[in-house]
CSV table of C-alpha atoms in Angstrom, one decimal:
chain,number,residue,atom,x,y,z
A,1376,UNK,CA,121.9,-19.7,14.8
A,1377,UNK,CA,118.2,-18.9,13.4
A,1378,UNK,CA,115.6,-20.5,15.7
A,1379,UNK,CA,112.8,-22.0,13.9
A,1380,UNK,CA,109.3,-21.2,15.1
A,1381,UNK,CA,105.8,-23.3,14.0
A,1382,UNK,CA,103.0,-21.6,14.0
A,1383,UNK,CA,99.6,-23.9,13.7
A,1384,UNK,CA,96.2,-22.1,12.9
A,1385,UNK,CA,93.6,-22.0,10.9
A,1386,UNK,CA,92.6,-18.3,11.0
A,1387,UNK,CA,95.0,-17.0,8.3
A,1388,UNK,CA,94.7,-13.6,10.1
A,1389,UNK,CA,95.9,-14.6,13.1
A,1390,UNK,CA,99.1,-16.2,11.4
A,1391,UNK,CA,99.7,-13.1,9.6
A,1392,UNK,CA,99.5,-10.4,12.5
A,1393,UNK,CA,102.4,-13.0,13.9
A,1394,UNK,CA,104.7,-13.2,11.5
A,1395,UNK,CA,104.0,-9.2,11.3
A,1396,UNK,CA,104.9,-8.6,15.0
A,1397,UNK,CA,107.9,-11.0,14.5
A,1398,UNK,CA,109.4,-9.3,10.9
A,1399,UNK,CA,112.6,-7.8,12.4
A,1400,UNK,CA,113.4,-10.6,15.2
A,1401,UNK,CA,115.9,-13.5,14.2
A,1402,UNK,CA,113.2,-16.2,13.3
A,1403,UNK,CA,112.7,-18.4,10.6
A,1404,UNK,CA,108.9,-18.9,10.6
A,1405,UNK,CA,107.1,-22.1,9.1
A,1406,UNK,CA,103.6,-22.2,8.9
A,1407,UNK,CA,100.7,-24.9,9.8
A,1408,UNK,CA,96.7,-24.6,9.0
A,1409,UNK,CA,95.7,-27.2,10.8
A,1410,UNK,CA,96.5,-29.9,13.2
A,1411,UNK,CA,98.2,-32.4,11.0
A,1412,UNK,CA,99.9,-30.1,9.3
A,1413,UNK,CA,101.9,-28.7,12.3
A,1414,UNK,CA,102.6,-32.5,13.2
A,1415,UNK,CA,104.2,-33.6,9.9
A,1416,UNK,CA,105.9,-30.6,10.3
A,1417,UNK,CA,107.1,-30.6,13.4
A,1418,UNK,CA,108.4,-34.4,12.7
A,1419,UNK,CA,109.9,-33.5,9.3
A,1420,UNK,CA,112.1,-30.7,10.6
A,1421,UNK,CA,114.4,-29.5,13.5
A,1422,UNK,CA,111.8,-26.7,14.9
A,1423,UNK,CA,112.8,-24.9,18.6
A,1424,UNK,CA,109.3,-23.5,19.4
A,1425,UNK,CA,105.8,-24.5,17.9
A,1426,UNK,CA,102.7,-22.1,18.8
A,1427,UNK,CA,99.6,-24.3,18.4
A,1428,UNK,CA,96.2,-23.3,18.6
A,1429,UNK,CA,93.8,-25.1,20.5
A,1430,UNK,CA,90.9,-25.2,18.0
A,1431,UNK,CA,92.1,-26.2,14.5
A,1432,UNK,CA,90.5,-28.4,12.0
A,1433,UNK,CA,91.5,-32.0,11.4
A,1434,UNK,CA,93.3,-32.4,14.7
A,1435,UNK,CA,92.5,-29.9,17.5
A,1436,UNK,CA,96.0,-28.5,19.3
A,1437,UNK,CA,95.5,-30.6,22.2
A,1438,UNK,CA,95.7,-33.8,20.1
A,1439,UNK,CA,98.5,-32.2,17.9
A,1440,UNK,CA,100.5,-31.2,21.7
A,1441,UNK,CA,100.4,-34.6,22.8
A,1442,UNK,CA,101.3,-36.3,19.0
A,1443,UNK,CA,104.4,-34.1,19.2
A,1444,UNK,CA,105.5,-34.5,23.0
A,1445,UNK,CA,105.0,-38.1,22.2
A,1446,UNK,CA,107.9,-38.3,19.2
A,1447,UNK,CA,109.6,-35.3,20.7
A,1448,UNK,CA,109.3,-34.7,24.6
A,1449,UNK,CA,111.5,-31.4,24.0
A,1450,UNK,CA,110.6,-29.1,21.6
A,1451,UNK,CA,108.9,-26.2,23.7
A,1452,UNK,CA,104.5,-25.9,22.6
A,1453,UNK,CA,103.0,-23.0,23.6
A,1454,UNK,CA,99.3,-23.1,23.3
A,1455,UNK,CA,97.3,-20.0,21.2
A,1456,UNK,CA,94.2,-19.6,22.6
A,1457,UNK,CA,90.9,-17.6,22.5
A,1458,UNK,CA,88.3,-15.6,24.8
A,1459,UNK,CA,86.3,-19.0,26.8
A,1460,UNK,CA,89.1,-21.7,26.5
A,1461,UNK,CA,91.3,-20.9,29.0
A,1462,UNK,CA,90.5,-24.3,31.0
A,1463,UNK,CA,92.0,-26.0,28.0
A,1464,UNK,CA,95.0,-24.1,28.3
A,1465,UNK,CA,95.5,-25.4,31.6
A,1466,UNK,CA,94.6,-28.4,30.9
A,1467,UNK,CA,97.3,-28.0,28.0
A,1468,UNK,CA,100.1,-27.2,30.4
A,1469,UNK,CA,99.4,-30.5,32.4
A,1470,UNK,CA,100.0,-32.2,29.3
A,1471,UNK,CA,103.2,-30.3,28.5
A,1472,UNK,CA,102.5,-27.2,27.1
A,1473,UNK,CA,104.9,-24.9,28.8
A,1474,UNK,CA,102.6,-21.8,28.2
A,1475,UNK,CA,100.0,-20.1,26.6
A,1476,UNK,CA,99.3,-17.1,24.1
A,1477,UNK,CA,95.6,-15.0,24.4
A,1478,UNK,CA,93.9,-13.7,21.7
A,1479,UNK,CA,94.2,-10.8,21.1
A,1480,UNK,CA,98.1,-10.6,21.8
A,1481,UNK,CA,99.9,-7.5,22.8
A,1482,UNK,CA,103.1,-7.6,20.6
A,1483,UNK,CA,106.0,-7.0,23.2
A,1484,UNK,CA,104.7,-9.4,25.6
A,1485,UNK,CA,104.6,-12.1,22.3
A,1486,UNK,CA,108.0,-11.3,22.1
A,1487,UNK,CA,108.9,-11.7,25.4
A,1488,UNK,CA,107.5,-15.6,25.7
A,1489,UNK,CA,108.5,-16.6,22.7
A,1490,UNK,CA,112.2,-15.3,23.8
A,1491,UNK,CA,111.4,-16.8,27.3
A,1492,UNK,CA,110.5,-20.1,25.5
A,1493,UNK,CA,113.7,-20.3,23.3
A,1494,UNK,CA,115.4,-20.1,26.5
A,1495,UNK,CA,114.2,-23.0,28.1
A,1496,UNK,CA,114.1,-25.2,25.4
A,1497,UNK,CA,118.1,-24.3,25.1
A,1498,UNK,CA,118.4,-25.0,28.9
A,1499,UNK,CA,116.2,-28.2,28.5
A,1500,UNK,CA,119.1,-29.7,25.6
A,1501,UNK,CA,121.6,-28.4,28.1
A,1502,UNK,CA,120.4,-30.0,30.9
A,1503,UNK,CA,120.0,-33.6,29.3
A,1504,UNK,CA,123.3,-33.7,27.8
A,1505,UNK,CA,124.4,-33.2,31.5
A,1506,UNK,CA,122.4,-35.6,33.3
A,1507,UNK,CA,123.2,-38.0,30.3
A,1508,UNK,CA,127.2,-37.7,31.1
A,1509,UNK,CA,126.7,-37.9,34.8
A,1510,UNK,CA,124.6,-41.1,34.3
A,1511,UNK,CA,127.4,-42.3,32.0
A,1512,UNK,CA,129.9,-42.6,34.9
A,1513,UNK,CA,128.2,-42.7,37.8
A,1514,UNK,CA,124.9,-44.9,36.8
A,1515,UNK,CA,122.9,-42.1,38.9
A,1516,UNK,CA,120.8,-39.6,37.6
A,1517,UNK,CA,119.1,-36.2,38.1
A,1518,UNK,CA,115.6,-35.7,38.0
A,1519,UNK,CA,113.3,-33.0,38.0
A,1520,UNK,CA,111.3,-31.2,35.6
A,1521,UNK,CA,110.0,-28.5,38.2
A,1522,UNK,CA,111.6,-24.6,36.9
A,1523,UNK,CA,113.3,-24.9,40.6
A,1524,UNK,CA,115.2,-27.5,39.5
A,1525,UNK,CA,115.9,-26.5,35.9
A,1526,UNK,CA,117.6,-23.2,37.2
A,1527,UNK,CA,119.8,-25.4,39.5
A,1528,UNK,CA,121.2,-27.4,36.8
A,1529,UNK,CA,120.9,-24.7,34.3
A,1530,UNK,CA,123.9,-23.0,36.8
A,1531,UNK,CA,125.6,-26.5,37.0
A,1532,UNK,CA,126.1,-26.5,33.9
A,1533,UNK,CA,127.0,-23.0,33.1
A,1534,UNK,CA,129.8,-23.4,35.9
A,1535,UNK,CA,131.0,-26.8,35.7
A,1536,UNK,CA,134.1,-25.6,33.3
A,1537,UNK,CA,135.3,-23.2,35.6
A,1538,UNK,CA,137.8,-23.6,38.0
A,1539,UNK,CA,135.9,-21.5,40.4
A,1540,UNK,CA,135.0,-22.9,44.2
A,1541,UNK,CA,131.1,-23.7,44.8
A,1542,UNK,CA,129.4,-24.1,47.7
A,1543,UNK,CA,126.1,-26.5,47.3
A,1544,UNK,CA,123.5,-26.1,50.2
A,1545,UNK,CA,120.4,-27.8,50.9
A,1546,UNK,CA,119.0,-29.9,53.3
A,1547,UNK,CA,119.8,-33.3,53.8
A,1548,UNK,CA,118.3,-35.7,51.3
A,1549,UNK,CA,118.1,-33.2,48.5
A,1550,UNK,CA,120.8,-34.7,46.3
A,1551,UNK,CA,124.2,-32.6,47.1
A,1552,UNK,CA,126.7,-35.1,46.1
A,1553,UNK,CA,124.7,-35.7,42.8
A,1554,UNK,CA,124.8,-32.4,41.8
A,1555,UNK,CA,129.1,-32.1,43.1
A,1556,UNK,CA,129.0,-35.2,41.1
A,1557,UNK,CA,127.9,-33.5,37.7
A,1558,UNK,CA,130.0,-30.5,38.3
A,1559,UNK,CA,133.0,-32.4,38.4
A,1560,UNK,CA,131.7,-35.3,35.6
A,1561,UNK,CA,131.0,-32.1,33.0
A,1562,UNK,CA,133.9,-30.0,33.8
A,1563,UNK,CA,137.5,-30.2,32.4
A,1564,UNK,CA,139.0,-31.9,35.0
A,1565,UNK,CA,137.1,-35.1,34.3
A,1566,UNK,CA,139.1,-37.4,33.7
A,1567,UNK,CA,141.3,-36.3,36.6
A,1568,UNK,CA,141.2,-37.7,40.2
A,1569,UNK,CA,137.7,-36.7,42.4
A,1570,UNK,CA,138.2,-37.4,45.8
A,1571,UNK,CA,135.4,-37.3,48.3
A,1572,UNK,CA,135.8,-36.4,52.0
A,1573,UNK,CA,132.7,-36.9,54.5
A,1574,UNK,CA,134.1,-33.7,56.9
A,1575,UNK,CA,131.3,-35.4,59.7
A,1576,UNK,CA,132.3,-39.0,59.5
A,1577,UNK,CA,135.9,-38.4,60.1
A,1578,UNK,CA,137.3,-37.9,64.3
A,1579,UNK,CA,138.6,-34.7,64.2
A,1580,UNK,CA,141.7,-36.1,65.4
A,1581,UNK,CA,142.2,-37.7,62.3
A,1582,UNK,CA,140.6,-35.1,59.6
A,1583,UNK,CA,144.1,-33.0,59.7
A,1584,UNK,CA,146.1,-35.9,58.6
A,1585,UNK,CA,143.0,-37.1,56.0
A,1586,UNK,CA,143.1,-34.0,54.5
A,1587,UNK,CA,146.6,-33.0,53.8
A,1588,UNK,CA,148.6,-36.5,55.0
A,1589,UNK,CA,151.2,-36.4,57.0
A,1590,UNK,CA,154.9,-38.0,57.3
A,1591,UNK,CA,156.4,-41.0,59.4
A,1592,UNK,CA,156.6,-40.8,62.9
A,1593,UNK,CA,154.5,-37.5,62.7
A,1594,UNK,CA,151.9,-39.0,65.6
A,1595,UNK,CA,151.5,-42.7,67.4
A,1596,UNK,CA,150.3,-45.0,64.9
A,1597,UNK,CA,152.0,-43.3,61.8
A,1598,UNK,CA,154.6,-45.8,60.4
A,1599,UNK,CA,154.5,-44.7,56.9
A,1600,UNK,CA,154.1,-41.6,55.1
A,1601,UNK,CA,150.7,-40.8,53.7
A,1602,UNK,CA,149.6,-38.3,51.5
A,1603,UNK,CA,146.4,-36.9,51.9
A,1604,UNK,CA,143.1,-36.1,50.3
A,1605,UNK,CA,144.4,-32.8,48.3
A,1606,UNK,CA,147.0,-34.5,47.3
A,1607,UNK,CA,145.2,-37.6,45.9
A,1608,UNK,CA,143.4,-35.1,44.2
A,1609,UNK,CA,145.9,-32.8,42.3
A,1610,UNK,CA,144.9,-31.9,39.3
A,1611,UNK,CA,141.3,-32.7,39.8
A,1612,UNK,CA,138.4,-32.2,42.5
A,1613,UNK,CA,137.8,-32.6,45.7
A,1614,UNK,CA,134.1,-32.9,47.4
A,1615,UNK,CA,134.1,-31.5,50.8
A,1616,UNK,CA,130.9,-32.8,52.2
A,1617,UNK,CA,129.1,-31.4,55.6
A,1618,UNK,CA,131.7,-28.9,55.2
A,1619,UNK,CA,129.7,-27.1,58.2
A,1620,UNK,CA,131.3,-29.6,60.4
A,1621,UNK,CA,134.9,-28.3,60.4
A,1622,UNK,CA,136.5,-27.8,63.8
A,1623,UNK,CA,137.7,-23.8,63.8
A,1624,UNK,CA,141.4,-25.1,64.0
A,1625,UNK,CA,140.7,-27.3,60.7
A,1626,UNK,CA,139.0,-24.1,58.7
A,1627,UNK,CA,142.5,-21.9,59.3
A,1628,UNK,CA,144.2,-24.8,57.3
A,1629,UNK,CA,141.6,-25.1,54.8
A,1630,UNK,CA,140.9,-21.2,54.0
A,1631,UNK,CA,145.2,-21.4,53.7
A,1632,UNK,CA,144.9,-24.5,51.3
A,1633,UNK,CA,142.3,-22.4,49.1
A,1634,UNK,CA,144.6,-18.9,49.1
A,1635,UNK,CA,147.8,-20.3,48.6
A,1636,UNK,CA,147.0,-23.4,46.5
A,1637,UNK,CA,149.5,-24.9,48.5
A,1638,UNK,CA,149.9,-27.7,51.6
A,1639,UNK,CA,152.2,-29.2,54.6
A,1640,UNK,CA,151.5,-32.7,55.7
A,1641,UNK,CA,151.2,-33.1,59.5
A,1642,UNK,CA,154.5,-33.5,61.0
A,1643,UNK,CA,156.1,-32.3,57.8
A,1644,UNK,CA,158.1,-28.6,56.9
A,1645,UNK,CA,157.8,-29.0,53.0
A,1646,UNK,CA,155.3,-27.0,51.1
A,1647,UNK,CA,153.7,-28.5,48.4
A,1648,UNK,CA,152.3,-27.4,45.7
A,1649,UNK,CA,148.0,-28.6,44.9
A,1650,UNK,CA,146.0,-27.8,41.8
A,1651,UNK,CA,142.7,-28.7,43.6
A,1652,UNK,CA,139.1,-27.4,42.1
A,1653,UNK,CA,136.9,-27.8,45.8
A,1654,UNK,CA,133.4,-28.3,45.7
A,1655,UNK,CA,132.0,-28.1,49.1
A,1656,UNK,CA,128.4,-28.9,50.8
A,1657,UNK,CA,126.4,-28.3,53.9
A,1658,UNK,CA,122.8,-28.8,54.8
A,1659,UNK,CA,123.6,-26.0,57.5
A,1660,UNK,CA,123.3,-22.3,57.8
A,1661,UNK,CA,126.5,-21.8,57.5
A,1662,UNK,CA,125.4,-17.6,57.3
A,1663,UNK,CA,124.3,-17.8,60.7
A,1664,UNK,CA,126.9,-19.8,62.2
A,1665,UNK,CA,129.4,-17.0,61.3
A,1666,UNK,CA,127.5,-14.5,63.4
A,1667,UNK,CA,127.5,-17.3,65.8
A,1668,UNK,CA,131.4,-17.7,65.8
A,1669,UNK,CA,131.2,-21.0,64.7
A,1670,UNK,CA,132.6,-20.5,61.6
A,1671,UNK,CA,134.9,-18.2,59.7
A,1672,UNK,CA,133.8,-15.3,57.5
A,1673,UNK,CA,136.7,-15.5,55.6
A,1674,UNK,CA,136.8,-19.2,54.9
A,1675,UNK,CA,132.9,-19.1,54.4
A,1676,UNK,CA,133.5,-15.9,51.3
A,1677,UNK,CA,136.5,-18.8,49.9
A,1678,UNK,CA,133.8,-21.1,49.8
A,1679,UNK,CA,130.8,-19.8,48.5
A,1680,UNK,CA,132.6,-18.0,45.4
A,1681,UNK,CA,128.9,-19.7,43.4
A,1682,UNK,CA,126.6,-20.7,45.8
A,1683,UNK,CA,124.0,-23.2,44.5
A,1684,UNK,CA,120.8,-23.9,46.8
A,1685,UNK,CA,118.9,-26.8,46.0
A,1686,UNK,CA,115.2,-27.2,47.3
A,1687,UNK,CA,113.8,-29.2,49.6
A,1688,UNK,CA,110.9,-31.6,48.0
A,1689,UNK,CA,108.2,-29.5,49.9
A,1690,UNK,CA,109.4,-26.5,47.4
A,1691,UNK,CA,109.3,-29.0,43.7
A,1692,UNK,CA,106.3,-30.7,44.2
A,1693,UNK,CA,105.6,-31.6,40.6
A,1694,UNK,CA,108.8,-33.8,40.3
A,1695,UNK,CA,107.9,-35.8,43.3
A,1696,UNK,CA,105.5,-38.1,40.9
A,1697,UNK,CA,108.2,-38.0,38.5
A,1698,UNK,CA,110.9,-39.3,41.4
A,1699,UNK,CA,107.9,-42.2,42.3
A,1700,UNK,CA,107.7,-43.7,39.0
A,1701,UNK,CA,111.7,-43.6,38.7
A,1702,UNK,CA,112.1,-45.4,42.2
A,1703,UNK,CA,109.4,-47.5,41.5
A,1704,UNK,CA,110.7,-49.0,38.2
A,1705,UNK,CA,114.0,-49.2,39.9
A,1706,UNK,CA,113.1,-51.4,42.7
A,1707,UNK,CA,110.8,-53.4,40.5
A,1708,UNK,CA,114.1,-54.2,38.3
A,1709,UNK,CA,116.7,-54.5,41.1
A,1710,UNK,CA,114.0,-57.2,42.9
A,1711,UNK,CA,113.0,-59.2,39.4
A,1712,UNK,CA,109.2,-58.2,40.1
A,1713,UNK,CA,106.9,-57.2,37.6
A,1714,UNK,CA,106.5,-53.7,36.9
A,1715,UNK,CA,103.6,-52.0,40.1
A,1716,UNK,CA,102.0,-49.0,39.6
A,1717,UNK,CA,100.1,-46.5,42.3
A,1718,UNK,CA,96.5,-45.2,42.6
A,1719,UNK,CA,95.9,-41.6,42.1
A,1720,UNK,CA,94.9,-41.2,45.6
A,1721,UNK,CA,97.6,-42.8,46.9
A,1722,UNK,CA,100.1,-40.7,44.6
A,1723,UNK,CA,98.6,-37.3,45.7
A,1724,UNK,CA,99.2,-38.6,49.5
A,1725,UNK,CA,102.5,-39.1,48.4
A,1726,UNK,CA,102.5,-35.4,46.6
A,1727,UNK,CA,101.2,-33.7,49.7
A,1728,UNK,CA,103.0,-35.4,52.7
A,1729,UNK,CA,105.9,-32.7,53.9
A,1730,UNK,CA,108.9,-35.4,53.3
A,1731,UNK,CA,111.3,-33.7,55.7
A,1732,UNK,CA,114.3,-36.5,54.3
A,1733,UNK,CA,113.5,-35.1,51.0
A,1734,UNK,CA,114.5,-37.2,48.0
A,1735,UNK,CA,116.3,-39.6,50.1
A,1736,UNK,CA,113.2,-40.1,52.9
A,1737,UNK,CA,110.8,-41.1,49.5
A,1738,UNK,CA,113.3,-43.4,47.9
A,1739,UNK,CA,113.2,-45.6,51.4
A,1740,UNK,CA,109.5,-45.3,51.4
A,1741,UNK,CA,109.3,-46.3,47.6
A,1742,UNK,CA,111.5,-49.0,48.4
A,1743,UNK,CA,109.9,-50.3,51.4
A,1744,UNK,CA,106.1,-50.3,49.8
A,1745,UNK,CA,107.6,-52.6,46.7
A,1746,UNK,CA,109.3,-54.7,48.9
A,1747,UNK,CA,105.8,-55.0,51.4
A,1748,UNK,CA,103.2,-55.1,48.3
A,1749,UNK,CA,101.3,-57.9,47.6
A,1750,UNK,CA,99.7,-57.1,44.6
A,1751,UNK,CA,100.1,-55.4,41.1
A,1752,UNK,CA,99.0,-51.7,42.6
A,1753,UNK,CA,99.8,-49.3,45.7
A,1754,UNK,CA,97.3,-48.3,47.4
A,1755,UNK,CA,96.5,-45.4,50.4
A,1756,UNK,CA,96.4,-48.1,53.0
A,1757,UNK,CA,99.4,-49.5,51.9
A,1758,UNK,CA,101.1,-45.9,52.8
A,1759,UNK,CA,103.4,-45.5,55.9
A,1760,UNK,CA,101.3,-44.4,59.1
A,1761,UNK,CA,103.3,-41.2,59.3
A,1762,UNK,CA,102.1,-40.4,55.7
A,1763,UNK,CA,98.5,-41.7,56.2
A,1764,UNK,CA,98.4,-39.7,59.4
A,1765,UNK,CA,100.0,-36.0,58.0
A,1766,UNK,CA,96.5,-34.1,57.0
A,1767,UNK,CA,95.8,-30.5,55.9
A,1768,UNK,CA,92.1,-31.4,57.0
A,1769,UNK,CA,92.5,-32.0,60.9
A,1770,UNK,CA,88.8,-33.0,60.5
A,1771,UNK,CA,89.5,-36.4,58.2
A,1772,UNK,CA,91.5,-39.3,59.9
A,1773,UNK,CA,93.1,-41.8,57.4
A,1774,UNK,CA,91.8,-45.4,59.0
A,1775,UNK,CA,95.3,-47.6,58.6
A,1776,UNK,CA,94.3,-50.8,57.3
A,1777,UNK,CA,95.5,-52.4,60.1
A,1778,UNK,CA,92.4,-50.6,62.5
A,1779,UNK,CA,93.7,-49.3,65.5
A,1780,UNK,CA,93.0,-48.7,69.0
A,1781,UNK,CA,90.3,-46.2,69.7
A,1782,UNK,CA,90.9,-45.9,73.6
A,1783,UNK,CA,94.8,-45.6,73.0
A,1784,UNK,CA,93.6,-43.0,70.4
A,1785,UNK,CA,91.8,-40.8,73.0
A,1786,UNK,CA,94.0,-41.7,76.0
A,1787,UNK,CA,96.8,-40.2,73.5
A,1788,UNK,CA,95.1,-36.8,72.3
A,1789,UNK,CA,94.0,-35.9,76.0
A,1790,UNK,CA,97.5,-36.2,77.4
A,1791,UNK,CA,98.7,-33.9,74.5
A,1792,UNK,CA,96.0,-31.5,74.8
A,1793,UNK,CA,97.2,-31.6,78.7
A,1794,UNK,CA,100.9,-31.1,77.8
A,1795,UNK,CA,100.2,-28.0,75.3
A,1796,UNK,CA,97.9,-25.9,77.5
A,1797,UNK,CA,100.2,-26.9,80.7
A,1798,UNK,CA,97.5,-29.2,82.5
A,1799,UNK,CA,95.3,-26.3,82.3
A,1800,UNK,CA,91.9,-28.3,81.8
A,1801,UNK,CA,89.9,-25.4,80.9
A,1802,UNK,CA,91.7,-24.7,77.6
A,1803,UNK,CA,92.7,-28.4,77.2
A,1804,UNK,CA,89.2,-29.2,76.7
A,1805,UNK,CA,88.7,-26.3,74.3
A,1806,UNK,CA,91.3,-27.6,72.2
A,1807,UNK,CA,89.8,-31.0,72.4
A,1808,UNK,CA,85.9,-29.8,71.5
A,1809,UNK,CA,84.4,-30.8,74.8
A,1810,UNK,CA,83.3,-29.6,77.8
A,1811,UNK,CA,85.6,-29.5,80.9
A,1812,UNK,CA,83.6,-31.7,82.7
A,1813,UNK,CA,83.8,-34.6,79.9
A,1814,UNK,CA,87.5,-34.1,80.3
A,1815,UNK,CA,87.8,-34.9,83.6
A,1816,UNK,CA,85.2,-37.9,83.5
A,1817,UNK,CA,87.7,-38.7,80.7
A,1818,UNK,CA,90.6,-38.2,82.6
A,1819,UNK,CA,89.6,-40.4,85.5
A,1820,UNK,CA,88.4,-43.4,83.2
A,1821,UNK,CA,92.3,-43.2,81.8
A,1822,UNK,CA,93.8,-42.5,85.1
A,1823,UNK,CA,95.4,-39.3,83.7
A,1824,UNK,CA,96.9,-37.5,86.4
A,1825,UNK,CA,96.6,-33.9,86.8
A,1826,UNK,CA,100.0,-32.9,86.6
C-alpha cells in the first residue's frame, strides 16, 4: 500500500529537493505552503507521515503540530527545521513530534527517518487495536507511550497468533499477567479456555494434582476424579505465573507436558492427549538459577522459545505521568469524587522517585493520595515520606508537612554513620561533616554506646 507523506513549507526549494530525493521510493507526496494548509490537509485525507516546518506563514508548525495531534493523536509529525531553532525542535518533540529533520538534509539519512517514521506509525495502529481488544474483555488496559514499551507490545502483537511458548520476565509490578493477557486475548485461541495458575500460591503438595488432576483414591482427601489445569485448558492457554517457583520434581513433568503434548493425572496410567499454548512468567533470573541448579536447562530452552522482557518503571520514565493521570481518573470515578489533578512539582517527585513495586507500587500510592486528599490538587507534602525523602541532592531535605523530630533526626543519622564505618568514630564523623570530637559530645548527649 502507498504511504502518503505531507510536506508543509513555505520555501518552495526546500519542498522540491524533497520530493527530488524521494522520486524512486513508494510515496505519494501531497504538498502544504503554509500552516493551515498542511492542517486542512492533514484533516481532509488519510496521511501516514507529515513533515512540518517550524517557521511557516499563517500558522507556524508548532501551532500546526499541536492542531493535528489534537484531531489526530497518531499520525507520525516530524518537525523540519533550520540552523538556530533547534530548542523548538525539542520543544516540538515534547509536544509530540516524534523527530526532527535539519536543514540542509543529507538524502539517505532523509530516507532512513521517514522509513523509521512509517514504522512506528504502523506499530502505533498496531498496538491500539491490541490494547483496544484486551480492554474489550478484560476492562484492563496497557499503557505506555515510552519506545521501551512500544517494542514490547510491537512483539506481542507480532507473536500472539503463534502457537509458539513465551516466556514474559520482569520484575514484580511491571504488568506480566497484562501482557499474557493480550497474547492470549489477540491470538487464535481466544475464544478458547485461558486458565491461570499462580506456580507460588499453590503447596507444592498440591501443584502436581492442580496441574494435571488426578483420579479417585489417588491420595487422602481425593474422593472424586479431577482434571487438572491443562486439561481445563485444551485447546486454549494456559498462564504459568512465578514459573521460577517450580520444585525440580514438578519441572520434569512440565518440560514432559511441553515435548510430548501429552499428560497422566496423579494416581492415573492413561495418557492423555493436551493441545495447550503456555505462556509462562517470572520476576526471577531464571539464567542464573540454571547455573545454580535450581532449575532445568532444558525446561528453561521449552520455555523461553520468545522471551519478552518488560521494564521496570525506573527504565520508562515518560509513561509514569501518563500511568498518574490514568490512576488518578480511575480512583476519582471508582470513589464518585470530582476529578483532582497534581502540581508540577509534585508530579516530577513522582517521575524521579525509583518505585521499586513498579506499576503496581504507584497505582497504591495514587490510590492512597485520592483517598487522603482534601482538596481539588496534590501537592509535594501530600506525597508519601518514602517519596518525599528519596533525593538525588543529599544536600535538600523534603520537610513532611507533618514537621518532624529534629533530635530523632540526628540521634538516627549518628547511629547509621556508626553502623557503616563499624563504630569507627573517626570516619563516622567524616561521613557526618563534623569533627570527631562533636561526635562524641553528640554521642553522649543521645547515650549512643560505642559498640
Amino acid at each position: 500500500m502507498i504511504k502518503k507523506i505531507l510536506i508543509a513549507d513555505d520555501e518552495k526549494n526546500m519542498i522540491w529537493a524533497m520530493k527530488k530525493a524521494l522520486k524512486n521510493e513508494d510515496y505519494k507526496i501531497i504538498t502544504a505552503a503554509n500552516g493551515i494548509e498542511a492542517v486542512e490537509k492533514a484533516k481532509d485525507q488519510e496521511i501516514d507521515l507529515v513533515l512540518l516546518d517550524l517557521r511557516m506563514p499563517k500558522k507556524d508548525g508548532m501551532k500546526a503540530l499541536r492542531e493535528i495531534k489534537a484531531f489526530n493523536e497518531n499520525i507520525p509529525v516530524m518537525m523540519i527545521t533550520a540552523h538556530g531553532t533547534m530548542e523548538s525542535a525539542i520543544e516540538a518533540m515534547k509536544i509530540g513530534a516524534l523527530d526532527y529533520i535539519s536543514k540542509p538534509f543529507d538524502i539517505e539519512e532523509l530516507k532512513m527517518q521517514i522509513r523509521k517514521a512509517l514504522e512506528i506509525g504502523n506499530m502505533k495502529e498496531q498496538i491500539e487495536f491490541l490494547t483496544k481488544k484486551l480492554k474489550d474483555k478484560t476492562g484492563k488496559v496497557i499503557i505506555g507511550n515510552s519506545l521501551r514499551m512500544k517494542e514490547v507490545l510491537d512483539v506481542v502483537n507480532r507473536v500472539a497468533k503463534s502457537t509458539a511458548t513465551i516466556l514474559i520476565t520482569g520484575e514484580s509490578g511491571t504488568g506480566k499477567e497484562l501482557i499474557a493477557n493480550a497474547i492470549h486475548y489477540n491470538s487464535d485461541r481466544k475464544n478458547k479456555p485461558y486458565i491461570k495458575v499462580n506456580c507460588g500460591a499453590i503447596a507444592e503438595s498440591l501443584l502436581e494434582s492442580e496441574l494435571f488432576g488426578h483420579e479417585k483414591g489417588a491420595f487422602t482427601g481425593a474422593v472424586s476424579r479431577k482434571p487438572g489445569r491443562f486439561e481445563r485448558a485444551d485447546g486454549g492457554t494456559l498462564f504459568l505465573d512465578e514459573v521460577g517457583e517450580l520444585s525440580l520434581a514438578t519441572q520434569v513433568k512440565l518440560l514432559r507436558v511441553l515435548q510430548e503434548k501429552e499428560i497422566e493425572r496423579v494416581g492415573g496410567t492413561e495418557v492423555i492427549k493436551v493441545d495447550v499454548r503456555v505462556v509462562a512468567a517470572t520476576n526471577r533470573d531464571l539464567k542464573k538459577m540454571v547455573e545454580e541448579g535450581t532449575f532445568r536447562e532444558d525446561l528453561y530452552y521449552r520455555l523461553n522459545v520468545i522471551p519478552i522482557e518488560l521494564p521496570s518503571l525506573r527504565e520508562r520514565k515518560e509513561d509514569i505521568p501518563v500511568l498518574i493521570d490514568y490512576f488518578i481518573q480511575k480512583f476519582c470515578r471508582e470513589m464518585g469524587r470530582s476529578l483532582i489533578s497534581i502540581c508540577e512539582d509534585a508530579l516530577e517527585r513522582m517521575v524521579q522517585y525509583s518505585w521499586k513495586g513498579n506499576i503496581r507500587e504507584l497505582e497504591n500510592v495514587v490510590e492512597r493520595l485520592i483517598i487522603l486528599s482534601q482538596g481539588n490538587v496534590i501537592h509535594r507534602e501530600d506525597l508519601p515520606k518514602e517519596i518525599l525523602l528519596q533525593n538525588e541532592d543529599p544536600s535538600e531535605f523534603i520537610l513532611p508537612k507533618e514537621g518532624i523530630d529534629l533530635e530523632e533526626v540526628e540521634k538516627n543519622l549518628i547511629q547509621q554513620a556508626l553502623k557503616k564505618t563499624d563504630y569507627n568514630q573517626t570516619k563516622a564523623a567524616n561521613l557526618l561533616g563534623i569533627t570527631r570530637h562533636t561526635l562524641i559530645y553528640r554521642m553522649e548527649k543521645y547515650n549512643i554506646k560505642g559498640d
